[in-house]
Amino acid sequence: MQTQVGVIKQISGLVVAVDQNGVSRVLKVGDALYLGEVVKTSSSSSKAVVSMDNGKDVTIFGDESLKLDENVAIGQKPNTVADVSDLQKALLNGEDLTKLEETAAGGNAAAAGGGDGVSLGAASFDEGGHYSNINENFRSIGDLNSARGAERIGGVSGAADNTGGDAGFVDTTIPTVTLDPINNTSTVVTGKVPNPDPNTKVTVEIPGHTPVTVPVNPDGTFSVPTPDNEPLKPGTEVKVTPKDDAGNGTPVTTPVSDVVPPQVDLTPKHDGTIEVVSHDNDATKVEISYTDNGGNTQTITVVKNPSAGWVVDSTPGKTTAPTGAFKLDPHSGKVTISDDATKDNTPVIAKATDGAGNTATGETAAPDKFTIKFNDDADGNGTITRGENYAEDGAKATATISIPNLAKDGSKIHVIGTGINDYYTVHKDASGNVTSVMDTKGNNVFDGDNGIKVSYDYNHYQTVRGNAANITAELEGTTLKATSSVKFENVGKTEVKFVELDEHGNVLNEKSDQITN
C-alpha cells in the first residue's frame, strides 16, 4: 500500500508526479503525493506548493524536481540557514523566520513563537535563477505561518490557499473529446467534450482541407460539416483537438469507416449473354449462380488478387460452371456468361463483397428469345392439315408471338411476314409486367401471358408453289430476331371431264379439268 506524504496545495502550469515504476500522472490541486514519487515542473513558468503531512509546505519552482523520500517526509533540513539564499527559500516556502538560526545574519535566535525574530534589517534578493527577485522589508511581509500566508509582497498579492479565487492559478485539467462514429455516409463530424470549461473549442482537421475551429455547446457537444457537405472516403483520418482557455487539450484521431455496400449490375444482352459487373473499386469478391439448360445450378466465384487482378476462385465448390460457360476480364472483373450456358428466363444471381465486408446482391433473368406459334398448327409439327383448319384461301389465320424479357416499356416489336407488316409497342408497369401491346392502328393485341396475337394470310397453294407462310419478329434497336414458318397439307387434285349433251343425248361438247379434293 502506498504511503501518503502530502497533497498539492497550489499549482501553476503543468506539474507531474512520476512513481518508482516510471508511470507519470498530471497533478492538480488536492491530489495526494506518495513516498518515493518525484514531483516535476514542466517549464520555467510552472510551480507547485506541496503541503506535507508533517505540517510543512514545500515549494517546487520551474524546471525543478523534488523526490519525496524519507528526509522530506519527516521534514529534515539543515539547522543553519547558511546564507541569504536560504533566507530567500524560507520566505518563498512560507516558513517562520523566527525559527531561523541566528547565523543567518548574525541576529539572536528567538524563542519559539515569540520575540522579534532575527535582526536582518531590509533584505534584498537580486539574484535570478529559479527564484523570484525580491526587494522588500521582510518586517512588512506579515505572518507566513497564517492560513493566508504572505498576502502582499511588493504590492503583488497571491493566494496561498485553495479558497482565494483564481488568482495565481493556471488550469491544468486537460480536456478530452469523444467522437461519434464517422463513416462514408457522414456529412458532419460530431462529438462531445465532457465537463467543458467556458470558451472551450475544438479544431477539426481533415487531410487536404483547412482546419475548422468551433466553440462547443454548453453541454460539450459540437458539430462540424464535412468539406462541401460531402461524405469522406473510407480510411480518411479525422483529427479533433479540444482546447480550453489555458490551451490544454488531448487530440483524438479516428478513421472513416466503410459502411456502403458495393454495387453489382447484371445486364442481359441481346445476343443472349449476361454481363455481371461490380462498380465498387473496393469490391474483392463476386459470387454468381445460374441454372443451366439441364436444370442444374452452377456457380462462378471470382476474387480480386492484389497483384494479378481478378481471378477465378479455384477452391473446390466455389466455381462449378464448366470451362467456356463464361469469360472473365482480369482488369475490370466483368464476368460474361454465354447464351448457351443459361436456361432461358431463369434467375441469375450475383453477390458482391467489398474489403469492409459489406455485401450487395443483384438478380436478373436469363435472356429468352422470340417464340412464334401458328395457332392453327395444333400439334405443332409445322404443317397445318385440312383437319386442323380448312379455311378458304385468302382468309386470315393467327399466330402468337411471345414478348422477350429484354423488351422494356416503350419497346417496339416489328413483325413482317405473309400478308403482315406492322409495329407493336410494348407497355409495362413499374414492376416490369406487360400491361398492353398496341399495333399502329391503336388496337391492343396483347393476349395475356402468351404474348401478342397477329394475323397472316391463309393459302393452301403456298405449299403447292413450294412456299410456306413465314413470320419474322424483331425487337427494334437490338439484334434479337426470330423467324418461323408453317406449311399446309398438300392438297390433292382430281381430273374431271365435262360433257355437254343435247336433248337427244348426243355429245355437243367435251372438256377435261382438275379440281381440288
Coordinates of C-alpha atoms in Angstrom, one line a residue:
M1 CA 0.0 0.0 0.0
Q2 CA 1.3 3.5 -0.9
T3 CA 2.3 5.8 1.9
Q4 CA 0.9 9.3 1.5
V5 CA 3.3 12.1 2.5
G6 CA 1.5 15.2 1.3
V7 CA -1.0 16.9 -1.0
I8 CA -0.8 19.5 -3.8
K9 CA -1.8 22.8 -2.2
Q10 CA -1.2 25.2 -5.1
I11 CA -0.2 24.7 -8.7
S12 CA 0.7 26.7 -11.8
G13 CA 1.3 25.4 -15.2
L14 CA 1.9 21.7 -15.8
V15 CA 3.3 19.6 -12.9
V16 CA 3.6 15.8 -12.9
A17 CA 4.4 13.1 -10.4
V18 CA 6.4 10.1 -11.5
D19 CA 6.3 6.9 -9.4
Q20 CA 9.1 4.4 -8.9
N21 CA 7.9 2.4 -11.9
G22 CA 8.2 5.4 -14.2
V23 CA 4.5 5.9 -14.5
S24 CA 3.6 9.6 -14.6
R25 CA 0.4 11.5 -13.8
V26 CA -0.7 15.1 -14.2
L27 CA -1.2 16.8 -10.9
K28 CA -4.0 19.1 -9.8
V29 CA -4.8 20.9 -6.6
G30 CA -5.9 18.4 -3.9
D31 CA -4.0 15.4 -5.4
A32 CA -2.3 13.2 -2.9
L33 CA 1.5 12.6 -3.1
Y34 CA 3.2 9.3 -2.1
L35 CA 6.5 8.3 -0.7
G36 CA 9.0 7.6 -3.4
E37 CA 7.4 9.8 -6.1
V38 CA 9.3 12.5 -7.9
V39 CA 7.4 15.8 -8.5
K40 CA 8.5 17.7 -11.6
T41 CA 7.6 21.1 -13.0
S42 CA 7.4 21.1 -16.8
S43 CA 8.7 24.6 -17.6
S44 CA 10.2 27.7 -16.1
S45 CA 6.7 29.1 -15.6
S46 CA 5.4 26.1 -13.7
K47 CA 5.3 26.0 -9.9
A48 CA 3.8 23.8 -7.2
V49 CA 3.3 24.1 -3.4
V50 CA 3.2 20.8 -1.5
S51 CA 1.6 20.6 1.9
M52 CA 3.5 17.9 3.6
D53 CA 1.8 15.6 6.2
N54 CA 4.4 16.8 8.7
G55 CA 2.9 20.2 8.6
K56 CA 5.4 21.9 6.4
D57 CA 4.9 23.4 2.9
V58 CA 7.5 22.8 0.2
T59 CA 7.6 24.9 -2.9
I60 CA 8.9 23.5 -6.3
F61 CA 9.8 26.1 -8.9
G62 CA 10.1 25.9 -12.7
D63 CA 12.3 23.2 -14.2
E64 CA 12.9 21.6 -10.8
S65 CA 12.1 18.3 -9.3
L66 CA 11.6 17.0 -5.7
K67 CA 11.9 13.4 -4.7
L68 CA 9.6 12.6 -1.8
D69 CA 12.0 10.4 0.2
E70 CA 12.1 9.8 4.0
N71 CA 14.0 13.0 4.7
V72 CA 11.5 15.2 3.0
A73 CA 8.7 13.2 4.7
I74 CA 9.9 13.9 8.2
G75 CA 10.9 17.4 7.4
Q76 CA 14.6 17.2 8.0
K77 CA 16.7 20.1 6.8
P78 CA 20.0 21.9 7.9
N79 CA 19.8 23.6 11.3
T80 CA 21.6 26.6 9.9
V81 CA 20.4 28.9 7.2
A82 CA 23.8 29.3 5.7
D83 CA 23.2 32.5 3.7
V84 CA 20.8 34.9 2.1
S85 CA 19.7 32.3 -0.5
D86 CA 18.5 30.1 2.4
L87 CA 16.5 33.0 3.7
Q88 CA 15.0 33.6 0.3
K89 CA 13.9 30.0 0.1
A90 CA 12.5 30.2 3.6
L91 CA 10.5 33.3 2.6
L92 CA 9.1 31.7 -0.5
N93 CA 8.4 28.4 1.2
G94 CA 6.3 30.3 3.8
E95 CA 8.5 29.3 6.7
D96 CA 8.5 31.1 10.1
L97 CA 11.6 33.4 10.0
T98 CA 11.6 33.3 13.8
K99 CA 12.7 29.7 13.6
L100 CA 15.8 30.5 11.6
E101 CA 19.2 30.2 13.3
E102 CA 20.9 33.4 14.3
T103 CA 23.8 32.6 12.0
A104 CA 21.5 33.5 9.1
A105 CA 22.5 37.2 9.6
G106 CA 24.1 37.4 13.0
G107 CA 21.0 38.1 15.0
N108 CA 19.8 36.5 18.2
A109 CA 17.7 33.4 18.0
A110 CA 14.2 33.9 19.1
A111 CA 12.3 31.7 21.4
A112 CA 9.7 29.6 19.7
G113 CA 6.6 31.5 19.0
G114 CA 7.9 34.8 20.4
G115 CA 10.5 37.6 20.0
D116 CA 11.2 40.0 17.3
G117 CA 13.0 37.3 15.2
V118 CA 16.4 38.0 13.7
S119 CA 17.6 41.5 13.1
L120 CA 18.3 41.5 9.4
G121 CA 17.2 44.9 8.5
A122 CA 16.0 45.1 5.0
A123 CA 17.0 42.0 3.0
S124 CA 17.4 42.3 -0.8
F125 CA 17.5 39.3 -3.2
D126 CA 18.6 40.5 -6.6
E127 CA 19.8 37.2 -8.0
G128 CA 17.6 35.4 -10.5
G129 CA 17.8 31.8 -11.4
H130 CA 14.9 29.7 -10.1
Y131 CA 13.8 32.2 -7.5
S132 CA 11.9 35.3 -8.0
N133 CA 13.7 38.6 -7.3
I134 CA 12.7 40.1 -4.0
N135 CA 13.3 43.6 -2.7
E136 CA 11.2 44.0 0.4
N137 CA 11.4 44.9 4.1
F138 CA 10.7 41.5 5.5
R139 CA 9.1 43.0 8.6
S140 CA 6.2 44.1 6.4
I141 CA 5.6 40.7 4.9
G142 CA 3.3 39.5 7.6
D143 CA 2.8 36.2 9.3
L144 CA 4.0 33.5 6.9
N145 CA 2.5 30.8 9.1
S146 CA -1.0 32.2 8.9
A147 CA -3.6 30.4 6.8
R148 CA -3.4 33.2 4.3
G149 CA 0.4 33.3 4.2
A150 CA 2.1 36.4 2.7
E151 CA -0.8 38.4 1.3
R152 CA 1.3 41.1 -0.2
I153 CA 4.9 41.2 -1.2
G154 CA 6.0 44.4 -3.0
G155 CA 2.4 45.2 -3.9
V156 CA 1.7 41.8 -5.6
S157 CA -1.0 39.7 -4.0
G158 CA -1.1 35.9 -4.3
A159 CA -3.3 33.3 -2.8
A160 CA -1.7 30.7 -0.6
D161 CA -4.7 28.5 -0.1
N162 CA -7.4 27.0 -2.2
T163 CA -10.2 29.5 -1.2
G164 CA -8.7 32.7 -2.5
G165 CA -10.2 32.6 -6.0
D166 CA -8.4 32.0 -9.3
A167 CA -5.5 34.5 -8.7
G168 CA -2.2 32.8 -9.1
F169 CA -3.6 29.5 -10.5
V170 CA -3.4 28.1 -14.0
D171 CA -5.9 25.5 -15.1
T172 CA -4.1 22.2 -15.7
T173 CA -7.1 20.0 -16.3
I174 CA -6.6 18.6 -19.8
P175 CA -9.9 18.4 -21.7
T176 CA -10.7 15.2 -23.6
V177 CA -13.0 14.6 -26.5
T178 CA -15.2 11.7 -27.6
L179 CA -16.0 11.4 -31.3
D180 CA -19.2 9.9 -32.7
P181 CA -18.5 7.2 -35.3
I182 CA -17.7 8.6 -38.8
N183 CA -18.4 6.6 -41.9
N184 CA -18.5 7.2 -45.6
T185 CA -22.1 8.4 -45.5
S186 CA -21.5 11.0 -42.8
T187 CA -21.6 14.7 -43.7
V188 CA -20.9 16.1 -40.2
V189 CA -18.2 15.4 -37.6
T190 CA -19.9 15.3 -34.1
G191 CA -18.7 14.5 -30.6
K192 CA -18.6 15.8 -27.1
V193 CA -16.1 17.3 -24.6
P194 CA -17.0 16.1 -21.1
N195 CA -17.4 18.9 -18.5
P196 CA -16.1 21.7 -20.7
D197 CA -14.7 24.9 -19.3
P198 CA -16.2 28.1 -20.6
N199 CA -14.8 29.1 -24.0
T200 CA -13.7 25.5 -24.8
K201 CA -13.3 25.0 -28.5
V202 CA -12.5 22.1 -30.8
T203 CA -10.4 22.1 -34.0
V204 CA -11.4 19.5 -36.7
E205 CA -8.6 18.6 -39.2
I206 CA -9.3 16.6 -42.3
P207 CA -6.4 15.9 -44.7
G208 CA -6.3 18.2 -47.7
H209 CA -8.6 20.7 -46.2
T210 CA -8.3 23.8 -43.9
P211 CA -8.8 23.0 -40.2
V212 CA -12.1 24.3 -38.7
T213 CA -12.3 25.6 -35.2
V214 CA -15.7 26.0 -33.4
P215 CA -16.8 26.5 -29.8
V216 CA -18.5 23.6 -28.1
N217 CA -22.1 23.9 -26.8
P218 CA -22.6 24.4 -23.0
D219 CA -23.1 20.6 -22.7
G220 CA -19.9 20.0 -24.6
T221 CA -21.3 18.8 -27.8
F222 CA -20.2 20.1 -31.2
S223 CA -21.0 19.5 -34.9
V224 CA -18.7 20.4 -37.9
P225 CA -19.9 19.8 -41.5
T226 CA -17.6 17.9 -43.8
P227 CA -16.0 19.8 -46.7
D228 CA -18.7 20.7 -49.2
N229 CA -21.1 18.6 -47.1
E230 CA -19.8 15.5 -48.9
P231 CA -19.1 12.1 -47.3
L232 CA -15.5 11.4 -46.7
K233 CA -13.6 8.5 -48.3
P234 CA -13.1 5.3 -46.2
G235 CA -9.8 5.3 -44.3
T236 CA -9.6 9.1 -44.1
E237 CA -8.1 10.1 -40.7
V238 CA -10.1 12.8 -38.9
K239 CA -8.3 14.6 -36.1
V240 CA -10.2 16.6 -33.4
T241 CA -8.4 18.6 -30.7
P242 CA -10.2 20.3 -27.8
K243 CA -8.7 23.5 -26.3
D244 CA -9.6 25.3 -23.1
D245 CA -8.6 28.9 -22.1
A246 CA -5.2 27.6 -20.9
G247 CA -4.5 25.9 -24.2
N248 CA -4.8 22.4 -22.8
G249 CA -6.3 19.6 -24.9
T250 CA -5.7 16.0 -25.9
P251 CA -6.3 15.3 -29.6
V252 CA -8.2 12.3 -30.9
T253 CA -7.9 10.7 -34.4
T254 CA -10.3 8.3 -35.9
P255 CA -10.6 6.8 -39.4
V256 CA -13.7 7.0 -41.6
S257 CA -15.3 3.5 -41.8
D258 CA -16.8 1.9 -44.9
V259 CA -20.5 1.0 -44.5
V260 CA -21.6 1.5 -48.1
P261 CA -22.2 -1.8 -49.8
P262 CA -20.7 -2.3 -53.3
Q263 CA -22.9 -2.1 -56.4
V264 CA -23.3 -5.1 -58.7
D265 CA -25.1 -4.9 -62.1
L266 CA -26.4 -7.8 -64.1
T267 CA -27.2 -6.9 -67.7
P268 CA -28.9 -9.4 -70.2
K269 CA -27.6 -8.7 -73.7
H270 CA -29.4 -9.1 -77.0
D271 CA -27.1 -11.9 -78.0
G272 CA -28.3 -13.9 -75.0
T273 CA -25.3 -13.4 -72.9
I274 CA -25.3 -11.8 -69.4
E275 CA -22.7 -9.4 -68.1
V276 CA -22.0 -9.2 -64.4
V277 CA -20.1 -6.1 -63.2
S278 CA -19.2 -4.8 -59.8
H279 CA -18.8 -1.0 -59.9
D280 CA -17.2 -0.6 -56.4
N281 CA -13.4 -0.4 -56.5
D282 CA -13.4 -1.8 -53.0
A283 CA -15.2 -5.0 -54.1
T284 CA -13.0 -8.0 -53.5
K285 CA -15.3 -10.9 -54.4
V286 CA -18.2 -11.7 -56.7
E287 CA -20.3 -14.9 -56.4
I288 CA -22.7 -15.8 -59.3
S289 CA -25.2 -18.6 -59.5
Y290 CA -27.4 -19.6 -62.5
T291 CA -29.4 -22.5 -63.9
D292 CA -28.1 -24.4 -66.9
N293 CA -30.1 -26.0 -69.7
G294 CA -30.2 -29.2 -67.8
G295 CA -31.9 -27.6 -64.8
N296 CA -28.7 -27.7 -62.6
T297 CA -27.4 -24.8 -60.5
Q298 CA -23.9 -23.7 -61.5
T299 CA -21.7 -21.2 -59.6
I300 CA -18.9 -18.8 -60.6
T301 CA -16.7 -17.1 -57.9
V302 CA -14.1 -14.5 -58.8
V303 CA -11.8 -12.7 -56.4
K304 CA -9.5 -9.7 -56.7
N305 CA -5.8 -10.5 -56.3
P306 CA -3.6 -7.6 -55.3
S307 CA -1.0 -8.4 -58.0
A308 CA -2.8 -10.5 -60.6
G309 CA -6.1 -8.6 -60.7
W310 CA -9.4 -10.5 -60.9
V311 CA -9.0 -14.3 -61.0
V312 CA -11.4 -17.3 -60.8
D313 CA -11.6 -18.9 -57.3
S314 CA -10.5 -22.5 -57.9
T315 CA -11.3 -23.6 -54.4
P316 CA -13.4 -26.8 -54.7
G317 CA -17.1 -25.9 -54.8
K318 CA -16.6 -22.2 -55.4
T319 CA -16.7 -22.5 -59.2
T320 CA -18.8 -25.3 -60.8
A321 CA -19.5 -23.7 -64.1
P322 CA -17.8 -25.6 -67.0
T323 CA -14.9 -24.1 -68.9
G324 CA -16.3 -22.0 -71.8
A325 CA -19.5 -21.1 -70.0
F326 CA -18.2 -17.7 -69.1
K327 CA -15.4 -15.2 -69.6
L328 CA -13.6 -13.0 -67.0
D329 CA -11.9 -9.7 -67.6
P330 CA -9.0 -9.6 -65.1
H331 CA -8.8 -5.8 -65.2
S332 CA -12.4 -4.8 -64.6
G333 CA -13.7 -8.1 -63.0
K334 CA -16.6 -8.3 -65.6
V335 CA -18.0 -11.8 -66.0
T336 CA -19.8 -12.6 -69.2
I337 CA -22.0 -15.7 -69.1
S338 CA -22.6 -17.3 -72.5
D339 CA -26.1 -17.7 -74.0
D340 CA -25.8 -21.5 -74.2
A341 CA -24.8 -21.7 -70.5
T342 CA -28.2 -20.5 -69.1
K343 CA -31.7 -21.7 -69.4
D344 CA -34.0 -19.1 -70.8
N345 CA -35.9 -16.9 -68.4
T346 CA -34.3 -18.5 -65.3
P347 CA -32.8 -16.3 -62.5
V348 CA -29.2 -15.3 -62.5
I349 CA -28.0 -14.0 -59.1
A350 CA -24.8 -12.2 -58.2
K351 CA -23.4 -11.2 -54.7
A352 CA -20.5 -8.7 -54.4
T353 CA -18.4 -8.3 -51.2
D354 CA -16.1 -5.4 -50.5
G355 CA -13.0 -5.2 -48.3
A356 CA -15.0 -4.0 -45.3
G357 CA -17.3 -7.0 -45.5
N358 CA -20.3 -5.1 -47.0
T359 CA -22.3 -7.0 -49.4
A360 CA -24.8 -6.3 -52.2
T361 CA -27.0 -8.7 -54.3
G362 CA -28.4 -8.3 -57.8
E363 CA -30.6 -10.5 -59.8
T364 CA -31.9 -10.7 -63.4
A365 CA -33.5 -13.3 -65.7
A366 CA -31.5 -15.1 -68.4
P367 CA -32.5 -13.7 -71.8
D368 CA -35.2 -15.5 -73.6
K369 CA -35.9 -15.4 -77.4
F370 CA -38.9 -14.8 -79.5
T371 CA -41.2 -17.8 -79.9
I372 CA -43.7 -17.8 -82.8
K373 CA -46.7 -20.2 -82.6
F374 CA -49.0 -20.7 -85.6
N375 CA -52.3 -21.3 -83.7
D376 CA -53.8 -23.5 -86.4
D377 CA -50.9 -25.9 -86.2
A378 CA -52.5 -27.7 -83.2
D379 CA -49.9 -30.5 -83.0
G380 CA -47.0 -28.1 -83.6
N381 CA -45.5 -30.2 -86.4
G382 CA -45.0 -27.3 -88.7
T383 CA -47.9 -28.3 -91.0
I384 CA -51.5 -27.2 -90.9
T385 CA -53.6 -30.1 -92.0
R386 CA -57.1 -30.0 -93.5
G387 CA -58.3 -31.4 -90.3
E388 CA -56.8 -28.7 -88.2
N389 CA -58.1 -25.9 -90.4
Y390 CA -59.9 -25.8 -93.7
A391 CA -60.4 -22.2 -94.2
E392 CA -60.9 -20.6 -97.5
D393 CA -57.9 -19.4 -99.3
G394 CA -57.2 -15.8 -98.6
A395 CA -58.7 -15.9 -95.1
K396 CA -56.7 -14.6 -92.2
A397 CA -55.1 -17.1 -89.8
T398 CA -53.5 -16.2 -86.5
A399 CA -50.1 -16.6 -84.8
T400 CA -49.0 -15.8 -81.3
I401 CA -45.6 -14.2 -80.7
S402 CA -44.0 -14.2 -77.2
I403 CA -42.6 -11.0 -75.7
P404 CA -39.0 -11.4 -74.7
N405 CA -37.9 -10.2 -71.3
L406 CA -35.4 -7.9 -73.0
A407 CA -38.4 -5.8 -74.1
K408 CA -38.8 -2.7 -72.0
D409 CA -41.6 -0.3 -71.5
G410 CA -41.9 1.5 -74.9
S411 CA -40.0 -1.1 -76.9
K412 CA -41.3 -1.8 -80.4
I413 CA -41.6 -5.3 -82.0
H414 CA -41.5 -5.3 -85.8
V415 CA -43.5 -8.2 -87.3
I416 CA -43.3 -8.9 -91.0
G417 CA -44.5 -12.0 -93.0
T418 CA -47.1 -13.5 -95.3
G419 CA -49.7 -10.8 -95.5
I420 CA -48.4 -8.9 -92.5
N421 CA -46.1 -5.9 -91.8
D422 CA -46.7 -3.9 -88.6
Y423 CA -45.1 -2.5 -85.4
Y424 CA -46.3 -3.3 -81.9
T425 CA -45.4 -1.1 -78.9
V426 CA -45.0 -2.8 -75.5
H427 CA -46.2 -1.1 -72.4
K428 CA -45.1 -2.2 -68.9
D429 CA -45.9 -1.1 -65.4
A430 CA -43.4 -0.1 -62.7
S431 CA -42.9 -3.8 -61.7
G432 CA -42.0 -4.7 -65.3
N433 CA -45.2 -6.5 -66.1
V434 CA -46.7 -6.1 -69.6
T435 CA -50.0 -4.3 -69.5
S436 CA -50.7 -3.9 -73.2
V437 CA -49.2 -4.2 -76.7
M438 CA -50.6 -1.7 -79.3
D439 CA -50.5 -2.0 -83.1
T440 CA -50.2 1.0 -85.3
K441 CA -54.0 1.2 -85.6
G442 CA -54.4 1.6 -81.8
N443 CA -55.6 -2.0 -81.2
N444 CA -54.4 -3.9 -78.1
V445 CA -53.2 -7.2 -79.4
F446 CA -51.8 -8.5 -76.0
D447 CA -53.5 -11.8 -75.1
G448 CA -52.1 -12.1 -71.6
D449 CA -49.2 -14.3 -70.6
N450 CA -48.8 -15.8 -74.0
G451 CA -47.8 -12.7 -75.9
I452 CA -49.3 -10.8 -78.9
K453 CA -51.7 -12.3 -81.5
V454 CA -51.2 -11.3 -85.1
S455 CA -53.0 -12.3 -88.3
Y456 CA -51.4 -13.6 -91.5
D457 CA -52.8 -14.8 -94.9
Y458 CA -54.0 -18.4 -95.1
N459 CA -53.4 -20.0 -98.5
H460 CA -53.4 -23.7 -99.4
Y461 CA -51.5 -23.1 -102.5
Q462 CA -48.4 -21.7 -100.8
T463 CA -47.2 -25.3 -100.3
V464 CA -48.1 -26.3 -103.8
R465 CA -45.9 -23.5 -105.1
G466 CA -43.1 -24.6 -102.9
N467 CA -43.6 -21.8 -100.4
A468 CA -44.8 -21.6 -96.8
A469 CA -46.3 -18.9 -94.6
N470 CA -43.4 -17.0 -92.9
I471 CA -43.3 -14.6 -89.9
T472 CA -40.3 -12.7 -88.6
A473 CA -40.3 -10.9 -85.3
E474 CA -37.5 -8.4 -84.3
L475 CA -37.1 -6.3 -81.2
E476 CA -36.3 -2.9 -82.6
G477 CA -33.0 -1.4 -81.7
T478 CA -31.5 -4.8 -80.8
T479 CA -30.2 -7.9 -82.6
L480 CA -32.8 -10.1 -81.1
K481 CA -34.7 -11.6 -84.0
A482 CA -36.6 -14.9 -84.9
T483 CA -38.2 -16.3 -88.0
S484 CA -40.7 -19.2 -88.2
S485 CA -42.8 -20.8 -91.0
V486 CA -45.6 -23.2 -91.4
K487 CA -46.7 -25.4 -94.4
F488 CA -50.2 -26.5 -95.3
E489 CA -51.3 -30.1 -96.0
N490 CA -50.5 -31.0 -99.6
V491 CA -53.9 -30.6 -101.5
G492 CA -54.8 -33.4 -103.9
K493 CA -56.3 -32.8 -107.4
T494 CA -58.7 -35.0 -109.5
E495 CA -59.2 -34.9 -113.3
V496 CA -62.9 -34.2 -114.2
K497 CA -64.4 -34.4 -117.7
F498 CA -67.3 -32.1 -118.6
V499 CA -69.6 -33.4 -121.4
E500 CA -72.4 -31.3 -122.9
L501 CA -75.3 -33.3 -124.4
D502 CA -78.3 -32.2 -126.4
E503 CA -81.9 -33.2 -125.7
H504 CA -81.4 -36.4 -127.6
G505 CA -78.3 -37.4 -125.6
N506 CA -75.8 -36.5 -128.3
V507 CA -72.4 -35.1 -127.2
L508 CA -72.2 -31.5 -128.1
N509 CA -69.0 -30.5 -126.2
E510 CA -66.5 -32.3 -124.1
K511 CA -63.8 -30.7 -121.7
S512 CA -61.4 -32.0 -119.0
D513 CA -60.2 -30.1 -115.9
Q514 CA -58.7 -30.7 -112.4
I515 CA -60.4 -29.7 -109.2
T516 CA -59.2 -29.7 -105.6
N517 CA -60.2 -32.5 -103.4

